[in-house]
Coordinates of C-alpha atoms and ligand atoms in Angstrom, one line a residue:
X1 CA -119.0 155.9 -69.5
X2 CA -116.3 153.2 -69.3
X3 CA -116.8 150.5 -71.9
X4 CA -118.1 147.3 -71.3
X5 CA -116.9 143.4 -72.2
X6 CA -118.4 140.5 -72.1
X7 CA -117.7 137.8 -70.2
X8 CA -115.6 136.3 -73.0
X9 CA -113.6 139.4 -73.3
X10 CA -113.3 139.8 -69.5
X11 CA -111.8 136.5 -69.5
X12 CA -109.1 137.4 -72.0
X13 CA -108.1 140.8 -70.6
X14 CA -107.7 139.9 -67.0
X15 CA -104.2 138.4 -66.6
X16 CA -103.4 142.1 -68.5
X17 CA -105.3 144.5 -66.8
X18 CA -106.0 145.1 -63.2
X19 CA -110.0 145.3 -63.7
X20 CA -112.3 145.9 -67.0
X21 CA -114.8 148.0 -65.6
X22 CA -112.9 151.0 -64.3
X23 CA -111.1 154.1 -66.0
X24 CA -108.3 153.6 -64.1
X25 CA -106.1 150.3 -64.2
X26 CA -102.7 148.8 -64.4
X27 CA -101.3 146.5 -67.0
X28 CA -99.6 144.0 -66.1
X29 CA -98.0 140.4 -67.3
X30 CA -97.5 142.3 -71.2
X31 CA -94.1 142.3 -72.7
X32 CA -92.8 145.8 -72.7
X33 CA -92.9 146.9 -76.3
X34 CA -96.9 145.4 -76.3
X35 CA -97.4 148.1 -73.3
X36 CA -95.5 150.5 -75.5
X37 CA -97.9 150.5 -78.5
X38 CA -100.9 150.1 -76.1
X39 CA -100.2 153.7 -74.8
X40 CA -98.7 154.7 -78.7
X41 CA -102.6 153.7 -79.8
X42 CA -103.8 156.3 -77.8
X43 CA -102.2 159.2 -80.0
X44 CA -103.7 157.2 -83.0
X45 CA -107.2 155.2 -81.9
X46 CA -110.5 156.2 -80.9
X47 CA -110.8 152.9 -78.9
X48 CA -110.1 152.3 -75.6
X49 CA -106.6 150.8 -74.6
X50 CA -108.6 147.2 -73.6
X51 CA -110.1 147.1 -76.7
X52 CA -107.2 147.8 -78.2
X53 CA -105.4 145.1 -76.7
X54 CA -108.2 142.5 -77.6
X55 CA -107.7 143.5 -81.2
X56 CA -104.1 143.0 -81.2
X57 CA -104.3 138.9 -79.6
X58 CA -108.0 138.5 -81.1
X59 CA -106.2 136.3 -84.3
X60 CA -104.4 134.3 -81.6
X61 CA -105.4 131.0 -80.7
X62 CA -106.4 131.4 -77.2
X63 CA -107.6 128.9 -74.4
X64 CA -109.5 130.6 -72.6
X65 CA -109.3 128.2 -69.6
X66 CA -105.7 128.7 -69.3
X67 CA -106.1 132.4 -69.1
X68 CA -108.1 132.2 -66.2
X69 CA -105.5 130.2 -64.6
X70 CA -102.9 133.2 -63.5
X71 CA -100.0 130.9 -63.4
X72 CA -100.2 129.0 -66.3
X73 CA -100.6 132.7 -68.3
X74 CA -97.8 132.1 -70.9
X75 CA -96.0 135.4 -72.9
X76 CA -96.4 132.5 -76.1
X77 CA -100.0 133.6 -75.8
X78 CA -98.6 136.9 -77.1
X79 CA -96.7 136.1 -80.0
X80 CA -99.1 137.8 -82.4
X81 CA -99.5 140.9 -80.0
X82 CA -95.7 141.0 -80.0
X83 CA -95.2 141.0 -84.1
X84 CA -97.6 143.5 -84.2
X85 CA -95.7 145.8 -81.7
X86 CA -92.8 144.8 -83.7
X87 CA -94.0 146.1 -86.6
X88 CA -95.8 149.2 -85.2
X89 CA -92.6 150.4 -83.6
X90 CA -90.7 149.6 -87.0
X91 CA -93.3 151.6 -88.9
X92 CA -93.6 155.0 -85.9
X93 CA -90.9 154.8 -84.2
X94 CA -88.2 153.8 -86.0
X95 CA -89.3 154.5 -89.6
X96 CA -91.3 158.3 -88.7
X97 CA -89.3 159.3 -85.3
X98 CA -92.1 159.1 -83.1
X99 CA -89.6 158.7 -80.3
X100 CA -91.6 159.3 -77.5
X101 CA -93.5 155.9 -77.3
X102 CA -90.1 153.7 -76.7
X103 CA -90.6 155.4 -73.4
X104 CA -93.1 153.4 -72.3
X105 CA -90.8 149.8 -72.9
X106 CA -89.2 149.5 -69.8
X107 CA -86.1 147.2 -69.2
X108 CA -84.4 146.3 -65.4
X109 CA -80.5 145.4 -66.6
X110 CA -78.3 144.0 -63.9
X111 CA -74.8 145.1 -64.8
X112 CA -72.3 143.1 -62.5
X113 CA -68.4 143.2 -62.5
X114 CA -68.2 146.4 -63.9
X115 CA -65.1 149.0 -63.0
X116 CA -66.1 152.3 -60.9
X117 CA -64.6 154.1 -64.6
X118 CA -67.1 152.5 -66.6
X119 CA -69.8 152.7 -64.1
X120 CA -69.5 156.3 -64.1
X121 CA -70.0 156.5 -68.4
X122 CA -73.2 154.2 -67.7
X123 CA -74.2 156.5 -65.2
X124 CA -74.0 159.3 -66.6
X125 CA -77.3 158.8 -68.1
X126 CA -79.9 161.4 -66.9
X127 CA -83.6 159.6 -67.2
X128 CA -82.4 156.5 -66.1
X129 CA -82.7 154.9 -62.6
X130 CA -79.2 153.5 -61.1
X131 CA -78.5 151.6 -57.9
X132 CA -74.7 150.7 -57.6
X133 CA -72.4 149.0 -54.5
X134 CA -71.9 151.3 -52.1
X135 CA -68.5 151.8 -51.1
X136 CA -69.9 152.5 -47.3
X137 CA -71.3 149.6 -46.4
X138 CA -70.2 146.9 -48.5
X139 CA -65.8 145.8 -47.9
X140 CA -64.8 145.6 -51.8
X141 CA -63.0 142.4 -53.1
X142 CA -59.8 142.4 -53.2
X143 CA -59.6 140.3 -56.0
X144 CA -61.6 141.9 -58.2
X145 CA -60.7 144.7 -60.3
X146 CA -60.9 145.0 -63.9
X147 CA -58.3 143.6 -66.0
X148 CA -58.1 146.1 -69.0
X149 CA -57.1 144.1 -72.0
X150 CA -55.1 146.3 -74.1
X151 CA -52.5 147.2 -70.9
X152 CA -52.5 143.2 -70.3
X153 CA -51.8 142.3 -73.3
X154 CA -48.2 144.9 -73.4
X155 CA -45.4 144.6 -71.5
X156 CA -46.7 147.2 -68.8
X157 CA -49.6 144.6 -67.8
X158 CA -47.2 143.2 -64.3
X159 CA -46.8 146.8 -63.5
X160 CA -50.8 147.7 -63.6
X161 CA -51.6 144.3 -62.0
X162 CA -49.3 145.2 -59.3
X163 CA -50.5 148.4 -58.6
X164 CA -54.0 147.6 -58.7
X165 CA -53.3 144.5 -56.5
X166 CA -50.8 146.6 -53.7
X167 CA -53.9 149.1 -53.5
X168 CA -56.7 146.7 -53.2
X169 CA -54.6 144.6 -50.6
X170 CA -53.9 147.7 -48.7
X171 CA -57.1 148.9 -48.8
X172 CA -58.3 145.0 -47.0
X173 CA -55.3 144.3 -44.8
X174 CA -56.0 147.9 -43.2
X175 CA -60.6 147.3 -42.6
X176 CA -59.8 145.3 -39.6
X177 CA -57.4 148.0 -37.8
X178 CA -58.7 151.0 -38.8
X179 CA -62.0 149.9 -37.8
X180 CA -60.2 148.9 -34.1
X181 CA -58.9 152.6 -34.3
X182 CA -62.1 154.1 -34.9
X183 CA -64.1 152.1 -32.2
X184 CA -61.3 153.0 -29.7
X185 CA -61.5 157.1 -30.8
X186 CA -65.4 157.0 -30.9
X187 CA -66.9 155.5 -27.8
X188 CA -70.3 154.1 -28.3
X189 CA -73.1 157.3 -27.8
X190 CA -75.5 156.8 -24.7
X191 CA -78.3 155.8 -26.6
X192 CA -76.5 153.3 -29.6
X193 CA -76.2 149.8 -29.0
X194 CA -73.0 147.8 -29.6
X195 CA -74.3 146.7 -32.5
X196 CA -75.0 150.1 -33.7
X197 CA -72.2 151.6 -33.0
X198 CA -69.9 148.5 -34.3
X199 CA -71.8 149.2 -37.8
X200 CA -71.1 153.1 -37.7
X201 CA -67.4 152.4 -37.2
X202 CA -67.3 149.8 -40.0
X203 CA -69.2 152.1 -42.4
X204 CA -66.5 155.2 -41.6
X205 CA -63.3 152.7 -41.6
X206 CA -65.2 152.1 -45.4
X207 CA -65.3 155.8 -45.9
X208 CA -61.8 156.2 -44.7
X209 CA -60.2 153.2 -46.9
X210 CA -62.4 154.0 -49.5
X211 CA -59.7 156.1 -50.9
X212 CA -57.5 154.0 -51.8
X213 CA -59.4 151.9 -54.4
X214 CA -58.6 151.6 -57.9
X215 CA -60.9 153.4 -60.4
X216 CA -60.3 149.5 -62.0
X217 CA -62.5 148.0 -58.6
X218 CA -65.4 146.4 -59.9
X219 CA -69.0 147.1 -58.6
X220 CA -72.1 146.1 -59.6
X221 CA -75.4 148.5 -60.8
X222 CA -78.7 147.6 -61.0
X223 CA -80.7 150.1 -64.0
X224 CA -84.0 150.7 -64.5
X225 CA -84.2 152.3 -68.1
X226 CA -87.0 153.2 -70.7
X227 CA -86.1 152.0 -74.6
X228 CA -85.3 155.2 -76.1
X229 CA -82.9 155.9 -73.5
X230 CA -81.4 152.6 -73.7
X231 CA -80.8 153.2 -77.5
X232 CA -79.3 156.0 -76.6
X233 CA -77.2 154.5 -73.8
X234 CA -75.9 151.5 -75.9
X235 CA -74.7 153.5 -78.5
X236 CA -72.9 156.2 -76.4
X237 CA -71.1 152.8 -75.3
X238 CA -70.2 151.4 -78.6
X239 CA -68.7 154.6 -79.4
X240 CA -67.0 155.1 -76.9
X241 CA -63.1 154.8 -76.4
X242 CA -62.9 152.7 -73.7
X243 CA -62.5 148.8 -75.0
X244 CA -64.4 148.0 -71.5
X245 CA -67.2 150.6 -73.1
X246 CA -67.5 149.0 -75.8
X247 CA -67.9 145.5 -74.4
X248 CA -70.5 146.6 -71.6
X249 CA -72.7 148.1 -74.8
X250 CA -72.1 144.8 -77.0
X251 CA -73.4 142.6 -73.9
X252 CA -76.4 145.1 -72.7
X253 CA -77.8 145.2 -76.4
X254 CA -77.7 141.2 -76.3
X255 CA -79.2 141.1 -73.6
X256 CA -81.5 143.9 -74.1
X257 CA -82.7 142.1 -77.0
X258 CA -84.6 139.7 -75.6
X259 CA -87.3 142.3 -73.8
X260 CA -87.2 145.1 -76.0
X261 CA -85.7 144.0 -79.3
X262 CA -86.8 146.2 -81.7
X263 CA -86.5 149.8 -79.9
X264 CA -83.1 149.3 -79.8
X265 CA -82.5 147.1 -82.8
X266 CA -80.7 149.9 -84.4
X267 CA -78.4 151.2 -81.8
X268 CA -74.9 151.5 -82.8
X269 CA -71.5 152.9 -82.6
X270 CA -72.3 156.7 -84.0
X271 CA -69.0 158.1 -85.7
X272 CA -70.5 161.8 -84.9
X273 CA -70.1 160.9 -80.8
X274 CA -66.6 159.7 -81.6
X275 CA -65.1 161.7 -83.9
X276 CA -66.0 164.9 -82.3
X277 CA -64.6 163.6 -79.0
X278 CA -61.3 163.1 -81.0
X279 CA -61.6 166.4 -82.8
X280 CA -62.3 168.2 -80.0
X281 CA -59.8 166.7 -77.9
X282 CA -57.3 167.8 -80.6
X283 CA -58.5 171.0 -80.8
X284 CA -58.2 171.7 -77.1
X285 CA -54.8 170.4 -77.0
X286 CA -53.7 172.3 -79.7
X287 CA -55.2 176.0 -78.5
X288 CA -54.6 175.6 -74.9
X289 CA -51.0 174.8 -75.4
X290 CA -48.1 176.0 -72.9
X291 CA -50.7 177.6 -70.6
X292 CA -50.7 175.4 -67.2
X293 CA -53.1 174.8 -65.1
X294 CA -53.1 177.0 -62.2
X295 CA -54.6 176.5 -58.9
X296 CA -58.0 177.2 -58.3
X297 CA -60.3 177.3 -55.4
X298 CA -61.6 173.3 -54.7
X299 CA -65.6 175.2 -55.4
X300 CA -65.7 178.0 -57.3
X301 CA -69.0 180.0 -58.7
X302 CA -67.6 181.2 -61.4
X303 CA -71.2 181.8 -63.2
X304 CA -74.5 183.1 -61.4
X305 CA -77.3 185.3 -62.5
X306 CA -76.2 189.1 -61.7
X307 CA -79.8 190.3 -60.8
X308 CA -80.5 186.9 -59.0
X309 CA -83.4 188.1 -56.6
X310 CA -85.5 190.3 -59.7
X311 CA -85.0 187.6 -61.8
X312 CA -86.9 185.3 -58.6
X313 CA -89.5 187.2 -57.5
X314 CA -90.5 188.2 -61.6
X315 CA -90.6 183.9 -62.3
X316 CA -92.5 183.5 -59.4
X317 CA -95.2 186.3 -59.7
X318 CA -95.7 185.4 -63.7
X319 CA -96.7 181.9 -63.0
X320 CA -99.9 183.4 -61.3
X321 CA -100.3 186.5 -63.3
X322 CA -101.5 187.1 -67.4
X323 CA -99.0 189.5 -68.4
X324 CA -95.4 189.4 -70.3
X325 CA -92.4 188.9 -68.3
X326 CA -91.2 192.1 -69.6
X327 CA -93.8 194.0 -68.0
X328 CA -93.8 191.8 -64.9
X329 CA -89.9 192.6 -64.9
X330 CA -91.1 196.6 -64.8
X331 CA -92.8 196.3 -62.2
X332 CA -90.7 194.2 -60.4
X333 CA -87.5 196.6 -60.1
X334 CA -89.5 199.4 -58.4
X335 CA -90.5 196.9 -55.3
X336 CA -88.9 197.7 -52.5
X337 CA -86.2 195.2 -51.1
X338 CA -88.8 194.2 -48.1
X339 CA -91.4 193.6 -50.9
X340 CA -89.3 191.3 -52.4
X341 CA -88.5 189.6 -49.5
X342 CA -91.7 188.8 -48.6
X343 CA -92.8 187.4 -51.7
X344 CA -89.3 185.0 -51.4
X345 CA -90.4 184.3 -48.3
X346 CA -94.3 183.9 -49.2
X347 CA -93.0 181.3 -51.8
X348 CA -91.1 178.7 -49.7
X349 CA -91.6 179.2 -46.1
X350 CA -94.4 177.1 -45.8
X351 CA -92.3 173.7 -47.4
X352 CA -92.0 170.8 -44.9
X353 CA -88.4 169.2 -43.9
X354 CA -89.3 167.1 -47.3
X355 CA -91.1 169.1 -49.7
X356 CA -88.8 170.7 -52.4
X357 CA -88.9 174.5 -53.6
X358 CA -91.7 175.1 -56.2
X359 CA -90.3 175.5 -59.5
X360 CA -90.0 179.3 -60.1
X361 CA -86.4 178.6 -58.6
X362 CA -85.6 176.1 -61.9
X363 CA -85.2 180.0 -64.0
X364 CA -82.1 180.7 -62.0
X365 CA -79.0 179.1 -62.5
X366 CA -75.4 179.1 -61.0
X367 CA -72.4 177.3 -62.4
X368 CA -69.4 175.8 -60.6
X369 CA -66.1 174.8 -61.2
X370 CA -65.3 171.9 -58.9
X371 CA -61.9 170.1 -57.5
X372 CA -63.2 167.2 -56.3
X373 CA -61.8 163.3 -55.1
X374 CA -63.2 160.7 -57.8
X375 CA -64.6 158.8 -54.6
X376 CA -67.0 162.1 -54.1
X377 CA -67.3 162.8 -57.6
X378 CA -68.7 158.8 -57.6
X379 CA -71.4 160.1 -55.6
X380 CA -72.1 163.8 -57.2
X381 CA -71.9 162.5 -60.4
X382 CA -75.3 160.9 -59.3
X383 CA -77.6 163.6 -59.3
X384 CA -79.1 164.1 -62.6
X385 CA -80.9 167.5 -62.3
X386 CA -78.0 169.0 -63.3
X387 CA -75.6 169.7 -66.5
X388 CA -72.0 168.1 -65.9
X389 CA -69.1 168.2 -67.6
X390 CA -66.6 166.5 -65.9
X391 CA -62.6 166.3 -67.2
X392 CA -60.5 163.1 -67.7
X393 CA -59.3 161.7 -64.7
X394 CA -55.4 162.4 -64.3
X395 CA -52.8 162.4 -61.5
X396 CA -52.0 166.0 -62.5
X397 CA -54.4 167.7 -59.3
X398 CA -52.7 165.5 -56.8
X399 CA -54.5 163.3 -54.3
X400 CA -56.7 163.9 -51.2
X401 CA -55.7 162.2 -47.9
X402 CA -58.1 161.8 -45.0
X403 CA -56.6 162.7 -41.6
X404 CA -57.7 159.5 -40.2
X405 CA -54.6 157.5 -42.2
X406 CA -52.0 160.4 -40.6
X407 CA -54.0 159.7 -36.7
X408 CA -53.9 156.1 -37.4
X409 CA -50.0 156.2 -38.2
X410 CA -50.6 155.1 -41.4
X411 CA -49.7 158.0 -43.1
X412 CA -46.4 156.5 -44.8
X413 CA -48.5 153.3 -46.1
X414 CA -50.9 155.9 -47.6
X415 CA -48.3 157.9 -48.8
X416 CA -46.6 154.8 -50.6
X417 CA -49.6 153.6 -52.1
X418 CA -50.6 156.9 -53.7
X419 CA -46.5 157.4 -54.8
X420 CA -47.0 154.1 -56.4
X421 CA -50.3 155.0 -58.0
X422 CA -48.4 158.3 -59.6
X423 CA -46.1 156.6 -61.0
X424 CA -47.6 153.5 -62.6
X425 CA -50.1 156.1 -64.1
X426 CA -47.3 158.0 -65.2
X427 CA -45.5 155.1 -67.0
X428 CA -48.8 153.5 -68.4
X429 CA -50.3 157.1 -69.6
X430 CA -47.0 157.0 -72.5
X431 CA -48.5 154.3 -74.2
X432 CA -52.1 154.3 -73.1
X433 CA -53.2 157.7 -72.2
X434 CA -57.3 156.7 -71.5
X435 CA -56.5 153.3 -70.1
X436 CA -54.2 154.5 -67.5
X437 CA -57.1 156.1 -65.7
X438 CA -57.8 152.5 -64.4
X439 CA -54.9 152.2 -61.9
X440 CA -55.9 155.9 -60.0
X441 CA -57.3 155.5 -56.7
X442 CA -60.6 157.3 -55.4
X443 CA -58.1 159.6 -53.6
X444 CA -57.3 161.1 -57.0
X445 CA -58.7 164.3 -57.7
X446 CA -60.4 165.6 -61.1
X447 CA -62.3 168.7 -62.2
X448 CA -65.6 168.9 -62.8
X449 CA -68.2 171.7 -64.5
X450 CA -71.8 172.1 -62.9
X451 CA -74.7 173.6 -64.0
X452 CA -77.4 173.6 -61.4
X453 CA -80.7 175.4 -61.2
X454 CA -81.5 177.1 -57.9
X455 CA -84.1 174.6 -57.1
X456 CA -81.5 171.9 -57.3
X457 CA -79.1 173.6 -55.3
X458 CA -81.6 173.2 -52.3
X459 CA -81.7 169.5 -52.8
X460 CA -78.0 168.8 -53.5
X461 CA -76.9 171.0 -50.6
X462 CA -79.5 169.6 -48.3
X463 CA -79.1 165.8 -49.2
X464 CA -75.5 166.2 -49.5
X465 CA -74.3 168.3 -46.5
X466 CA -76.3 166.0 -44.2
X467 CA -74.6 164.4 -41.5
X468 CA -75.7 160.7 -43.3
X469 CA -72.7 161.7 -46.1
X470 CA -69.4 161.2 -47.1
X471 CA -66.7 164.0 -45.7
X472 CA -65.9 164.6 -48.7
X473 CA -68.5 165.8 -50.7
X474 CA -70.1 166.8 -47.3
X475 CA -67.5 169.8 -47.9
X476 CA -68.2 170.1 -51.2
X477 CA -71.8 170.8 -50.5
X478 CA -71.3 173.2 -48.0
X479 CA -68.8 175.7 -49.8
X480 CA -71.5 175.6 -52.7
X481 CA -73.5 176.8 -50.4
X482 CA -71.1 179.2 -49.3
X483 CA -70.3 180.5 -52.8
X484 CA -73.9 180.6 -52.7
X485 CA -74.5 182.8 -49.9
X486 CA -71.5 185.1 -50.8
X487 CA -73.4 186.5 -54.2
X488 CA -77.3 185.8 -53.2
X489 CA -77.2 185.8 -49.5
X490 CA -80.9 186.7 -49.3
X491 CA -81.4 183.1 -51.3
X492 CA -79.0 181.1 -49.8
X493 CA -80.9 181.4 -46.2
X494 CA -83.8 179.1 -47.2
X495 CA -81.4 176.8 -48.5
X496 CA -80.9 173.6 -45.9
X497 CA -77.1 173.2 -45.4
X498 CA -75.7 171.3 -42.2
X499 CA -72.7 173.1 -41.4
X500 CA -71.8 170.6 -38.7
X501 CA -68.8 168.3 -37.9
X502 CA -69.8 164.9 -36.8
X503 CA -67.1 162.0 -36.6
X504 CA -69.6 159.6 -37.3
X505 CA -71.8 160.0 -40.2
X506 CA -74.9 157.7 -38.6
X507 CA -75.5 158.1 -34.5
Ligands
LIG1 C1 -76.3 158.9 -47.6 C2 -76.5 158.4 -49.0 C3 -76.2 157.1 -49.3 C4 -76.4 156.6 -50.6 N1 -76.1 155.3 -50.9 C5 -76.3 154.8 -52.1 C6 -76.0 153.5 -52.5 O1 -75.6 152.7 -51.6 N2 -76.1 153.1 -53.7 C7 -76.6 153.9 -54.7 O2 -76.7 153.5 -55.8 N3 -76.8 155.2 -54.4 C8 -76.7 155.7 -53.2 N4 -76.9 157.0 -52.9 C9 -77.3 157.9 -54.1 C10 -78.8 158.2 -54.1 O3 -79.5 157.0 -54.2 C11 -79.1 159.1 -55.3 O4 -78.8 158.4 -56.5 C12 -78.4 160.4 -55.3 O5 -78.3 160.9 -54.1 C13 -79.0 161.4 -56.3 O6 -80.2 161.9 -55.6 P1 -81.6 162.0 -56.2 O7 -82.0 160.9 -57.1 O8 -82.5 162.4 -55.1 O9 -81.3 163.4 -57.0 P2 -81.3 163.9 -58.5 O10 -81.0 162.9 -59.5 O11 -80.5 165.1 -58.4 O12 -82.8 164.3 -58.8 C14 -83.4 165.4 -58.0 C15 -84.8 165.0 -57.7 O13 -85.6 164.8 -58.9 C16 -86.4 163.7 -58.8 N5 -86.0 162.7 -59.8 C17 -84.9 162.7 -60.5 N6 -84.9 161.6 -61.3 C18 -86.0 160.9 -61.1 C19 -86.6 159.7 -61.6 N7 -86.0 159.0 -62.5 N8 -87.7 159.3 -61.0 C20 -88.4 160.0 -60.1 N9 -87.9 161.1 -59.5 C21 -86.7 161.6 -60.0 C22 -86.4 163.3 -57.4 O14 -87.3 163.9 -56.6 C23 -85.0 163.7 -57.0 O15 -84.8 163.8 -55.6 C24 -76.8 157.5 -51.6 C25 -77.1 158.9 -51.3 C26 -76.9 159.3 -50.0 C27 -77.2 160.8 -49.7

């Protein structure tokens, strides 16, 4: 039976808790690392978490009155509750590595004026929750692009300035006509209103110029990120070799501070993370030498499980069986093809247009070598069911150039702006090999490892051949599928790919 309070009680739990008499409630109006020990009593109290909570502000002064007044409900109220959380998370999860209950200490960071190259190091962050600028429906700043100290500070700082300058201005001075250009090829559809259609041309000229901005463009990302995480996110930043890095970790542990200041009280640059980046770096360098690079296919599976549909049907069948996989496996291989088939088919023909494979499809997995535009790769990198190991941006694999700037008769201006962009990497890369990343456009392509499970292939392909995306990863999704269905045809039907052209990504 649910415990009961008394009135008193009632009164001080219920700016906290969204009711006292039910199992189920929310908490609310509790600094994060409070909530944090509140769930962490569980694992060590016989009390309920209400009770809990009245134990840890019972030695507080508390006015009653005021409590019941929801606006005037003030976190000083707390200040025992919070020294206690301090010290619980000191003594568990700091002190034994009971990790787990920073989990529950949630902070919302707003990270504003960041460069797309650091974005993508904060990003690459699997549990977390990002939502970033999009370069579709927002007309970047000319203005604003990240000054990276050590280049200004040497003689090659008018020379990155310029660059990044000549791209951004391009990139503005050409919205308005390449906008015109696409309204004029495009007429409105039947159905679309002129304000409709005015905002679908605005949003591809965006795609189209979108290639031309410096990885140095500042953007701005809202995260949603749980306290172990964070730890973990702040020092991946202080170690890392980008002075920008290092700055952005600096300023989110100040700020962090102040919600969730002892979960991350100890996060710091980790010489492990950067010597072995170093080491490794050398390493590679050293035993790859005088072998080039040779061209490769933009997708290629170059990893997938040989005995893909067995391998299915077996996951799926043990999940509602009692024996061993090895036996299951027996069996199995003396189905007939047709019998397999059906129990494919059993498993995900019933999904609706939004309901994801079951997860029998998470034991297979396919890895692919990618060639892919950072402005894409922007967007890819996004997806965090996946394992990816992407490679330092470089002008080495050449640039991709939408056909819209060679229709347009701006293929010269293009051409020019990526030329310049070659050669100011080129020159800055002598003297500041990871910097000079900053002054490559999105056009700029870079390779990139991925290790998906089947299960994620469906949503990837699915979300990301969809007529709503970018052209450019719109292609990348469809030759994974294609790779796909060249080794596991059977699997890659029930896979959702839109193999369509459109010239407008919204109707
Ligand atoms: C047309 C389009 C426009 C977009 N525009 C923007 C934009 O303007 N700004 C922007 O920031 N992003 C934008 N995105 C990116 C988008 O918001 C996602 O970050 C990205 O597509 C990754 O998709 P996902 O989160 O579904 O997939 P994954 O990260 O691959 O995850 C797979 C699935 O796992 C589940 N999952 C994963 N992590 C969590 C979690 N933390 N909580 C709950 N469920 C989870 C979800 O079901 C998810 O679909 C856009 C994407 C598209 C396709």
């Amino acid at each position: 039976m649910t415990e009961q309070f008394t009135p008193d009680e009632n009164a001080v739990l219920r700016p906290y808790v969204t009711n006292t008499e039910r199992p189920v409630f929310a908490l609310r109006n509790l600094p994060e690392e409070v909530v944090a020990v509140l769930f962490a009593y569980y694992s060590r109290s016989r009390d309920s978490l209400r009770r809990n909570l009245l134990k840890l502000i019972q030695d507080n002064d508390l006015d009653l009155e005021r409590r019941l007044a929801w606006a005037d409900v003030g976190q000083d109220d707390l200040s025992l509750a919070k020294r206690k959380a301090k010290d619980f998370h000191e003594k568990w999860v700091v002190g034994y590595g009971h990790a787990s209950v920073a989990e529950h200490a949630v902070a919302h960071l707003a990270v504003e004026d960041v460069s797309i190259v650091a974005s993508k190091v904060l990003e690459d962050t699997r549990l977390a929750s990002f939502t970033e600028k999009s370069t579709r429906y927002v007309v970047f700043d000319r203005d604003k692009f990240y000054r990276e100290p050590r280049i200004i500070a040497s003689p090659l700082a008018a020379l990155y300035e310029d660059t990044c300058r000549f791209l951004l201005d391009t990139y503005a001075r050409l919205m308005e006509p390449v906008t015109a250009a696409i309204r004029t090829e495009t007429p409105r559809g039947e159905r679309q209103t002129d304000r409709a259609h005015d905002a679908a041309c605005r949003a591809k000229a965006c795609d189209v110029l979108r290639y031309l901005l410096p990885a140095s463009t500042l953007t701005n990302i809202g995260m949603t990120i749980n306290g172990r995480l964070l730890e973990h996110l702040i020092t991946k930043l202080l170690s890392h070799p980008l002075t920008e890095c290092h700055r952005i970790g600096t300023a989110l542990k100040a700020e962090a501070e102040q919600v969730i200041p002892t979960l991350i009280k100890y996060a710091a640059a980790n010489a492990y993370l950067r010597e072995t980046g170093e080491a490794m770096e050398s390493l590679a360098r050293e035993r790859l030498a005088g072998m080039a690079p040779v061209e490769a296919r933009a997708v290629s599976l170059v990893r997938y499980p040989e005995d893909a549909e067995n391998a299915l049907v077996a996951a799926i069948l043990y999940g509602y069986s009692a024996h061993p996989l090895t036996q299951i496996d027996e069996r199995v291989r003396r189905l007939s093809g047709e019998e397999k088939a059906r129990i494919i088919d059993e498993y995900l023909r019933r999904r609706g247009p939004h309901d994801p494979p079951l997860r029998a499809l998470e034991h297979l997995t396919y890895t692919f070598d990618i060639l892919v535009d950072f402005g894409a790769f922007r967007d890819i990198q996004r997806h965090r069911m996946v394992t990816q190991t992407p490679q330092a941006s470089t002008a080495l694999h050449g640039y991709s150039s939408p056909p819209e700037m060679a229709r347009y008769g701006y293929a010269d201006l293009f051409g020019e702006c990526m030329d310049r962009a070659t050669s100011a990497y080129g020159t800055i890369a002598r003297d500041f090999p990871r910097e000079a990343q900053y002054v490559l456009p999105l056009a700029f392509r870079k390779r990139v490892l991925f290790t998906w499970n089947l299960r994620e292939i469906h949503h990837f392909v699915q979300l990301r051949s969809g007529r709503q995306g970018h052209v450019s990863y719109r292609e990348i999704a469809q030759q994974v599928w294609r790779e796909l269905e060249r080794v596991h045809p059977l699997l890659a039907t029930y896979i959702r790919a839109d193999l369509n052209d459109y010239s407008l990504a919204r109707s």
